Short mmCIF file of N, CA and C in Angstrom, two decimals:
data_model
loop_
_atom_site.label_atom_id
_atom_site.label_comp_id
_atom_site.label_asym_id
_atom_site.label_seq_id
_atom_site.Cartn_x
_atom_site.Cartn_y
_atom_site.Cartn_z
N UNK C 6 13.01 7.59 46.00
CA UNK C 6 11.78 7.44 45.26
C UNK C 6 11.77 8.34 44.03
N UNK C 7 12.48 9.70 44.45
CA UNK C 7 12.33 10.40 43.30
C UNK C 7 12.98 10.13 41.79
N UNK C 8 14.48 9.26 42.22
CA UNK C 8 15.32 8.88 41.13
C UNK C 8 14.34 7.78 40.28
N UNK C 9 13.55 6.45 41.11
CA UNK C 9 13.33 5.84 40.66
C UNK C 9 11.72 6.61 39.64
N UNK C 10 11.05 7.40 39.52
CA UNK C 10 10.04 8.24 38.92
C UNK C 10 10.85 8.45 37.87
N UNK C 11 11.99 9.42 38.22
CA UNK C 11 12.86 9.74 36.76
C UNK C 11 13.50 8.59 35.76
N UNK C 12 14.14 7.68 36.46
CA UNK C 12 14.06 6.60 35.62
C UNK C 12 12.94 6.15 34.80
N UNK C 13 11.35 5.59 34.97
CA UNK C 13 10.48 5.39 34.89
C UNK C 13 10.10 6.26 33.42
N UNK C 14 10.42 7.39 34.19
CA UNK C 14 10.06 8.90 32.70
C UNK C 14 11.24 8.70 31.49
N UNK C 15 12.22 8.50 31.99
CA UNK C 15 13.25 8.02 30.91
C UNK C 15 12.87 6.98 30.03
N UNK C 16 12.80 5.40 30.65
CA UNK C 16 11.73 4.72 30.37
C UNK C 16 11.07 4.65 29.00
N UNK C 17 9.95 5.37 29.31
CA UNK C 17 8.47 5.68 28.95
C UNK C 17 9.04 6.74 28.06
N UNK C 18 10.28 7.35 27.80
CA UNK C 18 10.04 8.25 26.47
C UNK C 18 10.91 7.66 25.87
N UNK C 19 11.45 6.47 26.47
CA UNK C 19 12.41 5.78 25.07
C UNK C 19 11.60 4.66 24.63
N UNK C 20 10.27 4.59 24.95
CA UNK C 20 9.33 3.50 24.95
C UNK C 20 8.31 4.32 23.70
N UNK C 21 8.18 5.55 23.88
CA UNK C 21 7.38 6.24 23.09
C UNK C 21 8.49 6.95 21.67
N UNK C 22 9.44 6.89 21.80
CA UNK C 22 10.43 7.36 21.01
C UNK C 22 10.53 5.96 19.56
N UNK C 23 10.50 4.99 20.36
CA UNK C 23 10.21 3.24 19.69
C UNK C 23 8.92 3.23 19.21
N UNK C 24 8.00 3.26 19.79
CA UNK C 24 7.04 3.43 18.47
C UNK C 24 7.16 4.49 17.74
N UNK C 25 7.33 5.66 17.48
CA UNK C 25 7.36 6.71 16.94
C UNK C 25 8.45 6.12 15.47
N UNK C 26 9.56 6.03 15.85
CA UNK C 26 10.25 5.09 14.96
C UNK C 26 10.05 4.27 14.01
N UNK C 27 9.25 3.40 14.90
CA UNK C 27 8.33 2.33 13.90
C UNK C 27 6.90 3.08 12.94
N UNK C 28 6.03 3.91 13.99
CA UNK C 28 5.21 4.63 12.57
C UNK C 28 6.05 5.04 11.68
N UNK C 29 6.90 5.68 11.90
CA UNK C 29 7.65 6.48 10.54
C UNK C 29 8.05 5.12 9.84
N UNK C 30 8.40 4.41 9.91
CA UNK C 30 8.94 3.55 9.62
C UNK C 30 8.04 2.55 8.79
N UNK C 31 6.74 2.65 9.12
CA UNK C 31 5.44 2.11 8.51
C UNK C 31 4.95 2.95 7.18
N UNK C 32 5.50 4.17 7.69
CA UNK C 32 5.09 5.27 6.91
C UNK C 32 6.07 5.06 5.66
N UNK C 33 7.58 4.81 5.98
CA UNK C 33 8.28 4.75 4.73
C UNK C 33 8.20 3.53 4.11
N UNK C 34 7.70 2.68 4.42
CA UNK C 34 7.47 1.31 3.31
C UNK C 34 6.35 1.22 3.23
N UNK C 35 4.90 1.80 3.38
CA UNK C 35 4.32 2.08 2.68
C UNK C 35 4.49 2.94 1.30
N UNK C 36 4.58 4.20 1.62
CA UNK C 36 5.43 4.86 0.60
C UNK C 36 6.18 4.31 -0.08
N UNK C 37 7.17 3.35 0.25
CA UNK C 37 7.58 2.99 -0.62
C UNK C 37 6.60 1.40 -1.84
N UNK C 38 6.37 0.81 -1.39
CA UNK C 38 5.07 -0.32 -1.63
C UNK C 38 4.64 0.51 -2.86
N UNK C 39 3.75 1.50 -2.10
CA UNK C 39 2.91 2.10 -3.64
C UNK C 39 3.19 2.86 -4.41
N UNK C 40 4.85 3.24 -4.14
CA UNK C 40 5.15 3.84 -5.21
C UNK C 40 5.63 2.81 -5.95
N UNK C 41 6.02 1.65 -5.68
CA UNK C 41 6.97 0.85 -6.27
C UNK C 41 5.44 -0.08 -7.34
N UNK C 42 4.74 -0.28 -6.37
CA UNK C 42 3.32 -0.62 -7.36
C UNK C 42 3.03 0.04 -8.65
N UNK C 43 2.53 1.46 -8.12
CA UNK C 43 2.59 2.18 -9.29
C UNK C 43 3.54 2.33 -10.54
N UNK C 44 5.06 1.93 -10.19
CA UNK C 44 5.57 2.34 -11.12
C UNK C 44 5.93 0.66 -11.65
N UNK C 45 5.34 -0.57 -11.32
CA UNK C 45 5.68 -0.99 -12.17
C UNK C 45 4.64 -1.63 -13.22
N UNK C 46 3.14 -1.28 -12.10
CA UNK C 46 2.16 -1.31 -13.19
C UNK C 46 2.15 -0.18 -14.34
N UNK C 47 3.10 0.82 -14.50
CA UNK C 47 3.08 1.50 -15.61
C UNK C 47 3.86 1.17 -16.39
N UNK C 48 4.63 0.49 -16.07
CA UNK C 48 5.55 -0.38 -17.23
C UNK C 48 5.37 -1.23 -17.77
N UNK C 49 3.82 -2.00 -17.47
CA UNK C 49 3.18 -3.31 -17.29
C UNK C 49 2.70 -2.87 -19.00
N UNK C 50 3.32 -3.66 -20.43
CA UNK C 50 2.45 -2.99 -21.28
C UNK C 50 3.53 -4.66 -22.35
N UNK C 51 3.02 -5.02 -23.39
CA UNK C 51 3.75 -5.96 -24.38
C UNK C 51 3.26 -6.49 -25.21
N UNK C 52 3.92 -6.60 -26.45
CA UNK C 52 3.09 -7.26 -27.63
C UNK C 52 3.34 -8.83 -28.09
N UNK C 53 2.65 -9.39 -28.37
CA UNK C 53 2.95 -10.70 -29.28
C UNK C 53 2.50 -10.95 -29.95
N UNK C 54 2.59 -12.85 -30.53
CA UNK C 54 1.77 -13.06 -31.78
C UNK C 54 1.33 -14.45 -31.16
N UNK C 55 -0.17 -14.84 -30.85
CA UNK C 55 -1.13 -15.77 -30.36
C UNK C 55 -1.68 -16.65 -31.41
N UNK C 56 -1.41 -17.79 -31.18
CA UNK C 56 -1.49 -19.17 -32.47
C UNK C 56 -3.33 -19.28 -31.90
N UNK C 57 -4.23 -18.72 -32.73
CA UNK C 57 -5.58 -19.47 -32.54
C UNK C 57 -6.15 -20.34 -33.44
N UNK C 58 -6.10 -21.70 -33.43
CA UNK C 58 -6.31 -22.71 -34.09
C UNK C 58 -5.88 -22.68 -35.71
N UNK C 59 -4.67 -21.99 -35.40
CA UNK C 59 -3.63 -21.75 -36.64
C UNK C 59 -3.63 -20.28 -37.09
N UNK C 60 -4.61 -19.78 -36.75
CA UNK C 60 -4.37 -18.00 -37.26
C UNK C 60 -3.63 -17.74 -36.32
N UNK C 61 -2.61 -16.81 -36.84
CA UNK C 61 -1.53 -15.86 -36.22
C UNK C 61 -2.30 -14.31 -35.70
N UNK C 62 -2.53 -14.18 -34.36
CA UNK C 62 -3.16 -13.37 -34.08
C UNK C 62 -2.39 -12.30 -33.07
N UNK C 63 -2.13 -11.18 -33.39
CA UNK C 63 -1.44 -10.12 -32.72
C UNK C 63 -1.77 -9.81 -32.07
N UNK C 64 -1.08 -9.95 -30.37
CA UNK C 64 -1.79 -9.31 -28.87
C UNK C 64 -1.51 -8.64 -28.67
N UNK C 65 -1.97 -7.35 -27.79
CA UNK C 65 -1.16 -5.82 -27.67
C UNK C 65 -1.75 -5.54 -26.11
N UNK C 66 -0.89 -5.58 -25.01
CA UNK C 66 -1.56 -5.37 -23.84
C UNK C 66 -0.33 -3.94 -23.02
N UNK C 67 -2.02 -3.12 -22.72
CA UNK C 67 -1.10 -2.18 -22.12
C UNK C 67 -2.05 -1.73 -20.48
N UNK C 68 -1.15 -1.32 -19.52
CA UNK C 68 -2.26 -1.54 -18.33
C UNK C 68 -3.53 -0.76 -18.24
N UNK C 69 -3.27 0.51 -19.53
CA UNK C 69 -4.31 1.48 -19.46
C UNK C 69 -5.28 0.61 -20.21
N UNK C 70 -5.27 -0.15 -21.16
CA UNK C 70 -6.70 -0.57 -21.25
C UNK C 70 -7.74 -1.64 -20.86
N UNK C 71 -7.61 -1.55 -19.20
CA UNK C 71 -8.66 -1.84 -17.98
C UNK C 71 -8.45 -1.15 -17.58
N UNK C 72 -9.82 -0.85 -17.35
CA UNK C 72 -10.38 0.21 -15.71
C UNK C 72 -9.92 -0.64 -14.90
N UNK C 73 -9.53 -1.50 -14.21
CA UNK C 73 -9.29 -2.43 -13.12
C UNK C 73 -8.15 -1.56 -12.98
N UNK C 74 -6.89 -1.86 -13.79
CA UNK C 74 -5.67 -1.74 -13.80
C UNK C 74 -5.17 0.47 -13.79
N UNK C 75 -5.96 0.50 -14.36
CA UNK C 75 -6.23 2.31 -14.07
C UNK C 75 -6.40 2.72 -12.53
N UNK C 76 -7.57 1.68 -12.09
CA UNK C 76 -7.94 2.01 -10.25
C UNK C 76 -6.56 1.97 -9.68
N UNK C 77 -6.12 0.58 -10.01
CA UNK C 77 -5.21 0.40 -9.09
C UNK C 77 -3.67 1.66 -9.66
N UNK C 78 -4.00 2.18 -10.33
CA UNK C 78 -2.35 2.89 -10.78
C UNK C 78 -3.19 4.29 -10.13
N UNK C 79 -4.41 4.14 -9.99
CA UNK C 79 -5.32 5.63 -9.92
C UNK C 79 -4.94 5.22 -7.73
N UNK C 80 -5.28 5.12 -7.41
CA UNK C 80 -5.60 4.09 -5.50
C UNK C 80 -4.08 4.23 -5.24
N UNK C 81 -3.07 3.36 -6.05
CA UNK C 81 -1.54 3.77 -5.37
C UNK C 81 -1.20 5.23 -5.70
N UNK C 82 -1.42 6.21 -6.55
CA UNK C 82 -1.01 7.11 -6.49
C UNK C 82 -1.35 7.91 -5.32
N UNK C 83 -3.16 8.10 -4.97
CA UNK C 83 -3.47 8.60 -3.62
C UNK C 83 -2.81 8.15 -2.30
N UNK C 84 -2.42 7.36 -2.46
CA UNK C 84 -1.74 6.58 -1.23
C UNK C 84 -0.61 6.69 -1.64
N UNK C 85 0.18 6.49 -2.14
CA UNK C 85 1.63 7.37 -2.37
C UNK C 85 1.86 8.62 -1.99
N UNK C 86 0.79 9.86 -2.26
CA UNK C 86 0.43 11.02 -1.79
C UNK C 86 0.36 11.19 -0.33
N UNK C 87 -0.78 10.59 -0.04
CA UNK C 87 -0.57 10.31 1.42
C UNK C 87 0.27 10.01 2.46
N UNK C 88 0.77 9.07 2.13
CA UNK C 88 2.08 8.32 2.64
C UNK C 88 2.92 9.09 2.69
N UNK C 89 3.17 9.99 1.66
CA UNK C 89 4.74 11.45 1.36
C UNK C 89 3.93 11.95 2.16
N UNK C 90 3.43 12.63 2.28
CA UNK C 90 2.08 13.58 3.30
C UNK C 90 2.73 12.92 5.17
N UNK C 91 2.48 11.99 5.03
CA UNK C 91 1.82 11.60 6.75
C UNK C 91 3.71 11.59 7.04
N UNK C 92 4.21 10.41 5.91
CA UNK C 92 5.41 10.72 6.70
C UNK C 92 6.54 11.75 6.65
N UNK C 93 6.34 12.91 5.78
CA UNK C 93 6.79 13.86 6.27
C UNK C 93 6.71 14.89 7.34
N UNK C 94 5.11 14.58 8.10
CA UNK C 94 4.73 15.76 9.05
C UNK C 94 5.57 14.51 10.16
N UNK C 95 5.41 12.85 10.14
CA UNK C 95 6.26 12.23 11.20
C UNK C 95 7.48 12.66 11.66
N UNK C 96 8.49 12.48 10.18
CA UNK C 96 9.49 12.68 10.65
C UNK C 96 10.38 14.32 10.81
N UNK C 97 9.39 15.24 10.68
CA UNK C 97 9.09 16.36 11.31
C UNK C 97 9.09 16.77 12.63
N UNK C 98 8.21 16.37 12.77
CA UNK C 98 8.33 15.83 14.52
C UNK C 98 9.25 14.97 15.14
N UNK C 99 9.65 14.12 14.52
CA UNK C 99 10.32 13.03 15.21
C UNK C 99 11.63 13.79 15.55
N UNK C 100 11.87 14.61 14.55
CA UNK C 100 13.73 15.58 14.98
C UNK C 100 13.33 16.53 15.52
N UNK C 101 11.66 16.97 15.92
CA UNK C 101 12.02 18.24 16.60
C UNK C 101 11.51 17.83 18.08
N UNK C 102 10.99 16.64 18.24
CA UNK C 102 11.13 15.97 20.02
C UNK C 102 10.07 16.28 20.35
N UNK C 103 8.83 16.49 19.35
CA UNK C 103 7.37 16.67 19.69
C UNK C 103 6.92 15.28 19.15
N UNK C 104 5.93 14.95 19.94
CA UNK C 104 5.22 13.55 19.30
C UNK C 104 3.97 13.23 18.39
N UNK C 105 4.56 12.38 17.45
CA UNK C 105 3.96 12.08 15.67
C UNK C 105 2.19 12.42 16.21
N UNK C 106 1.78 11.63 17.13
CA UNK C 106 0.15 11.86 17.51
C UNK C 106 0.03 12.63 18.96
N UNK C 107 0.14 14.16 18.56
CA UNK C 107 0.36 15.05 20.03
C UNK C 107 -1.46 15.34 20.33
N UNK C 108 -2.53 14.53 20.18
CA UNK C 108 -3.77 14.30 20.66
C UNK C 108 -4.71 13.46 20.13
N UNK C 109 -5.45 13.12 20.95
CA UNK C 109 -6.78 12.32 20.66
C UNK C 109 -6.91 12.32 19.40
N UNK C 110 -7.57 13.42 19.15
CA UNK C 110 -8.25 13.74 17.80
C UNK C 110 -7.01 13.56 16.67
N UNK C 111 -6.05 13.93 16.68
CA UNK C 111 -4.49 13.45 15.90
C UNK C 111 -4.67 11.97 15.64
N UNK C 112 -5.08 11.36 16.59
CA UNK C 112 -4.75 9.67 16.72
C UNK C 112 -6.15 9.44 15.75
N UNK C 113 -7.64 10.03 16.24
CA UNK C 113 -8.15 9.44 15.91
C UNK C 113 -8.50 9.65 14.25
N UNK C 114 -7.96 11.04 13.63
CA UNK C 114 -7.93 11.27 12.34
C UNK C 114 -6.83 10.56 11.40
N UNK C 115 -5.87 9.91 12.44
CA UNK C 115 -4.43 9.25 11.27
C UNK C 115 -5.44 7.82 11.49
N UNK C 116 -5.53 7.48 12.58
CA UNK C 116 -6.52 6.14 12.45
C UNK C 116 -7.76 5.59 11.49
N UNK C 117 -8.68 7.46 10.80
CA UNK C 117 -9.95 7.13 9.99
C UNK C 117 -9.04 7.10 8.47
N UNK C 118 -7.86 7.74 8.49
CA UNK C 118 -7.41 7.93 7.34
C UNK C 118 -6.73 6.89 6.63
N UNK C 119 -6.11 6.34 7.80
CA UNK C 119 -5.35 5.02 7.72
C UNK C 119 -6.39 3.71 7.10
N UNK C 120 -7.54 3.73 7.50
CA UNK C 120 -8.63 2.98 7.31
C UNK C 120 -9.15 3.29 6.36
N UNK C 121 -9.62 4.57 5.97
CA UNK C 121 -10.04 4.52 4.44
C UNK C 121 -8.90 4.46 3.45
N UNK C 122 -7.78 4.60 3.65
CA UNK C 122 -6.89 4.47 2.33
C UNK C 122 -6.31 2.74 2.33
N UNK C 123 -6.46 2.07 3.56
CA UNK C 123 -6.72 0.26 3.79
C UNK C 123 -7.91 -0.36 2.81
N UNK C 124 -8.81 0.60 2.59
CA UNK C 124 -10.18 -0.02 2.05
C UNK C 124 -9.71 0.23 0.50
N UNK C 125 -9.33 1.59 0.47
CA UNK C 125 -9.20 1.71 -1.02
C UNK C 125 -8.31 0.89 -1.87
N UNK C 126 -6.74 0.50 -1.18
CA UNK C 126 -5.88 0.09 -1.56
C UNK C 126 -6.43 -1.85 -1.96
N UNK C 127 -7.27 -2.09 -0.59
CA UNK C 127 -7.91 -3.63 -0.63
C UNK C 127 -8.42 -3.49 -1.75
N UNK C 128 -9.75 -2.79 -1.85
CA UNK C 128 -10.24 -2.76 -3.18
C UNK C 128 -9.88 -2.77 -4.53
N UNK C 129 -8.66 -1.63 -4.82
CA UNK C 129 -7.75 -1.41 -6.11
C UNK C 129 -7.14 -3.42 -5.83
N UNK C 130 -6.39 -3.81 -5.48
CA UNK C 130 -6.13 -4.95 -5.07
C UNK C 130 -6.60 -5.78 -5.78
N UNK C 131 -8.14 -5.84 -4.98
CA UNK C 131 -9.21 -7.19 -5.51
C UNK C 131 -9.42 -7.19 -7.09
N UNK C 132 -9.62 -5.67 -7.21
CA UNK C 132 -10.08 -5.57 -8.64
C UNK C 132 -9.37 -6.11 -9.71
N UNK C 133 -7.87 -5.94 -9.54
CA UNK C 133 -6.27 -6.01 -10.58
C UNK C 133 -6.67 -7.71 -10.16
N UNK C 134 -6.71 -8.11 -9.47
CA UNK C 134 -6.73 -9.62 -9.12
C UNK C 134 -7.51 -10.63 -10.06
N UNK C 135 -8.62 -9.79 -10.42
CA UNK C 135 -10.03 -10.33 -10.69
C UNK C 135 -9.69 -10.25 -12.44
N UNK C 136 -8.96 -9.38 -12.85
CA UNK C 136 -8.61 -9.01 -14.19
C UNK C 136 -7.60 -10.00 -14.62
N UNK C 137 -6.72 -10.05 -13.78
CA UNK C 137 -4.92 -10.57 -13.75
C UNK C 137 -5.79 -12.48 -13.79
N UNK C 138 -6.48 -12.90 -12.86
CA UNK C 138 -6.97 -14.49 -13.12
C UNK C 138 -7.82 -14.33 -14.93
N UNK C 139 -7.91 -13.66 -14.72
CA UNK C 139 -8.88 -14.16 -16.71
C UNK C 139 -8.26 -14.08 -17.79
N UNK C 140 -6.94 -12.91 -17.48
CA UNK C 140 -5.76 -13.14 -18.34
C UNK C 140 -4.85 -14.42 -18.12
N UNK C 141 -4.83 -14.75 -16.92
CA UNK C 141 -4.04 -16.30 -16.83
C UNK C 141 -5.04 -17.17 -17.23
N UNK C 142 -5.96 -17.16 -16.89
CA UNK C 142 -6.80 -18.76 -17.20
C UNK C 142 -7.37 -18.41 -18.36
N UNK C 143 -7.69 -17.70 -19.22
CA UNK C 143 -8.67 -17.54 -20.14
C UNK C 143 -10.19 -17.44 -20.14
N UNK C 144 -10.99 -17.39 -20.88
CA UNK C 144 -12.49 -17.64 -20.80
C UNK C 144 -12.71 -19.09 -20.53
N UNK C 145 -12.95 -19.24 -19.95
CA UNK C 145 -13.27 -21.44 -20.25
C UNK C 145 -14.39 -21.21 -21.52
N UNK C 146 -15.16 -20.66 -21.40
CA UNK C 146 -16.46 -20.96 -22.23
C UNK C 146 -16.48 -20.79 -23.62
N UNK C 147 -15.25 -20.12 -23.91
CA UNK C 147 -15.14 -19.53 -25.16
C UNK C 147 -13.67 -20.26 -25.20
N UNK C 148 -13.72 -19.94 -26.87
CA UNK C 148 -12.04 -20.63 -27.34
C UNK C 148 -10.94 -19.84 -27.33
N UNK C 149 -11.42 -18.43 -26.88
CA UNK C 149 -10.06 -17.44 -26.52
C UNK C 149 -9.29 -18.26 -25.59
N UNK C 150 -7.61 -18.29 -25.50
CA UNK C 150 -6.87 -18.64 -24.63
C UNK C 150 -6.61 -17.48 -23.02
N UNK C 151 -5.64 -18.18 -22.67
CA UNK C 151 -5.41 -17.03 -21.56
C UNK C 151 -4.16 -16.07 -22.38
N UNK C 152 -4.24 -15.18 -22.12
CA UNK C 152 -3.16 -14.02 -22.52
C UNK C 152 -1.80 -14.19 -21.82
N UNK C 153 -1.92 -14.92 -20.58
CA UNK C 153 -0.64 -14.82 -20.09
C UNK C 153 0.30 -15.40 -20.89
N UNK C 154 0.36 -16.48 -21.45
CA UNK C 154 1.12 -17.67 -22.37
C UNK C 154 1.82 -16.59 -23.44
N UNK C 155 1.03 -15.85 -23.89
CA UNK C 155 1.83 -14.66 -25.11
C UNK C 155 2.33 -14.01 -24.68
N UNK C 156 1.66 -13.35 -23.66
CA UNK C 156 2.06 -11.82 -22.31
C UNK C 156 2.67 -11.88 -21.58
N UNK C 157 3.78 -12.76 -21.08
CA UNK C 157 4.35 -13.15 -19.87
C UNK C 157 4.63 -12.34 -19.18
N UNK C 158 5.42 -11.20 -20.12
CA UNK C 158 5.84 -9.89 -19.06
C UNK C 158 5.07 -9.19 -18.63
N UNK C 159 4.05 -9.16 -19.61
CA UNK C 159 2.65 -8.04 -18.81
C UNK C 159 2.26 -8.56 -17.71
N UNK C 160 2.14 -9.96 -17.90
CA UNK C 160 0.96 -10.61 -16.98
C UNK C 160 2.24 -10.40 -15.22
N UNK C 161 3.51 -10.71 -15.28
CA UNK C 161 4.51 -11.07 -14.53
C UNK C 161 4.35 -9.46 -13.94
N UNK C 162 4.73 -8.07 -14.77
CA UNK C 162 4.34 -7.18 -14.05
C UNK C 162 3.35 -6.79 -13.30
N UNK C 163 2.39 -7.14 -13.98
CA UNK C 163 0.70 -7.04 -12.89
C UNK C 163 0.96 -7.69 -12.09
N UNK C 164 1.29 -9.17 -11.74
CA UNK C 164 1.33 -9.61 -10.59
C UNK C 164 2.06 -8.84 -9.24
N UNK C 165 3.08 -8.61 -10.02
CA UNK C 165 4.02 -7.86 -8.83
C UNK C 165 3.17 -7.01 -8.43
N UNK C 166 2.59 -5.99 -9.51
CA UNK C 166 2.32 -4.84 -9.01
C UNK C 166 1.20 -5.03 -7.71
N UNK C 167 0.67 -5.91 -8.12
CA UNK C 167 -0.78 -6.73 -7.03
C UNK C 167 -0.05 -7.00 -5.99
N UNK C 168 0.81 -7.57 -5.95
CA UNK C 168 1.35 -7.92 -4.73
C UNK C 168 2.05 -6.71 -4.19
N UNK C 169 2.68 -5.69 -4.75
CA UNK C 169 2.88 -4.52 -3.69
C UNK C 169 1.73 -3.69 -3.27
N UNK C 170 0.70 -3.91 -4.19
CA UNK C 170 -0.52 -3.16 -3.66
C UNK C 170 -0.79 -3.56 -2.24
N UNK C 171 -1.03 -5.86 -2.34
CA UNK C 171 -1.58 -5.73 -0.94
C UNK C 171 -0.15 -5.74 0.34
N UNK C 172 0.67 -5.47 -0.24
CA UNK C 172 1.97 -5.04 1.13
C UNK C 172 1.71 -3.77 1.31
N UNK C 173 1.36 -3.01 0.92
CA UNK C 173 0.90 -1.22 0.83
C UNK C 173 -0.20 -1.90 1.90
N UNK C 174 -1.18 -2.46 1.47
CA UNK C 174 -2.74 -2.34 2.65
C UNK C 174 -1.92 -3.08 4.04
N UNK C 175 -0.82 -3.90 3.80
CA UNK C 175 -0.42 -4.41 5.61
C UNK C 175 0.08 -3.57 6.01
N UNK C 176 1.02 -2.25 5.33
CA UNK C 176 1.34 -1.48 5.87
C UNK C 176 0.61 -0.33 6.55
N UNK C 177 -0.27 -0.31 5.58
CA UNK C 177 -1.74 0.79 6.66
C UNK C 177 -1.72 0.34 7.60
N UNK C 178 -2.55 -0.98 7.56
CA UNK C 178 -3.00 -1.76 8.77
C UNK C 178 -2.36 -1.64 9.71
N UNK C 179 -0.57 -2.29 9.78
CA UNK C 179 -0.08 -1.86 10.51
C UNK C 179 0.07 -0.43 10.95
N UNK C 180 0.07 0.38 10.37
CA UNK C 180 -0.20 2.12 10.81
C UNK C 180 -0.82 2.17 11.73
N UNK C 181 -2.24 1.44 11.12
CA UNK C 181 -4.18 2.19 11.78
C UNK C 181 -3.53 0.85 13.07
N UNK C 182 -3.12 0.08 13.45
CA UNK C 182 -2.91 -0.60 14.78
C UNK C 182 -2.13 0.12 15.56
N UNK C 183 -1.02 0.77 15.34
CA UNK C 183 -0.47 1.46 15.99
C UNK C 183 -1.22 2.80 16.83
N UNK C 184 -2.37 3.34 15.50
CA UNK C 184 -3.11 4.65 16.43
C UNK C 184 -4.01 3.76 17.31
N UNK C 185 -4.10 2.51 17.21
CA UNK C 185 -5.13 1.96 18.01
C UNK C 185 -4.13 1.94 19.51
N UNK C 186 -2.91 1.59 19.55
CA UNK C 186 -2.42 1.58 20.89
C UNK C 186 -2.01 2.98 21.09
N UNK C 187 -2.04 3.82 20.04
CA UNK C 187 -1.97 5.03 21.05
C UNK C 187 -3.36 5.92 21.53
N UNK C 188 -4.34 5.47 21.05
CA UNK C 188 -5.59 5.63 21.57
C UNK C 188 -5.86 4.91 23.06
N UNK C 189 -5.22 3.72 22.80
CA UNK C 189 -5.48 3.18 23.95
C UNK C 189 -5.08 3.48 25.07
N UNK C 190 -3.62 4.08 24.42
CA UNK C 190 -3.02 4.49 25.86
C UNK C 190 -2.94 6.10 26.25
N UNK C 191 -3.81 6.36 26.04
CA UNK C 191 -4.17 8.26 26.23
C UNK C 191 -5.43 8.53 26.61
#
């Protein structure tokens, strides 16, 4: 009986050793997501020349001028921060054979944190989204065109960058689920 207990404990710490793995592991592609966001909405910048009903009109787009596009370079940097932050105290632990959430309150503070930097990142997200459609479609109501048609590269970088933003928020998510099963199971 006793071998089969020790087995069991063997088990159960190569069971807890596997998730531990995987947070860190959540932890480094997040980190990586918003840094990779950030840096390519800062590259996100291009000029052209826009035919409006025959005037030659010079476009100049750079990401700093929207606040939309500021949040979101402003939202991945905190979460880039974070992310270097959480997964360095992980894999800290992870080589010294103490575990990433060694209590309750551990679980339940990577869990509120995980959740507010999910909200922020959604948000920075929505916002770049909401900017990035009016540069593709244009005003309808007005005879301005859409910017993308001149801007391709700007508009092509924002997109990306939007799209690593919301792979950055699955990667929280996935994080803040993980403290949810280790809440659950403690």
């Amino acid at each position: 009986m006793r071998r089969n207990g020790e087995e069991e404990e063997v088990v159960e710490k190569r069971r807890r050793r596997g998730r531990e793995v995987v947070q860190v592991a959540l932890r480094g592609g997040c980190l990586a997501a918003s840094a990779s966001a950030m840096a390519v909405m800062l590259t996100a910048t291009e000029e052209g020349v826009a035919d409006i009903y025959g005037f030659k009109l010079t476009l100049s787009s750079n990401w700093s001028f929207s606040p939309s596009y500021q949040y979101v370079v402003g939202a991945c940097t905190a979460t880039m921060l974070y992310s270097l932050i959480q997964l360095c105290l992980s894999v800290y632990r992870l080589i010294t054979g103490s575990p990433i959430t060694p209590s309750r309150f551990q679980a339940w503070l990577s869990f509120t944190s995980d959740q507010l930097f999910c909200c922020l990142m959604m948000s920075a997200g929505s916002a770049g989204c909401g900017v990035t459609n009016l540069n593709k479609t244009g005003i309808r109501h007005t005879p301005l065109p859409d910017f993308c048609k001149t801007l391709s590269s700007f508009c092509n970088h924002v997109a990306l960058s939007i799209l690593l933003v919301f792979l950055s928020f699955i990667f929280l998510a996935s994080s803040s689920l993980f403290n949810v099963l280790v809440l659950s199971t403690t």
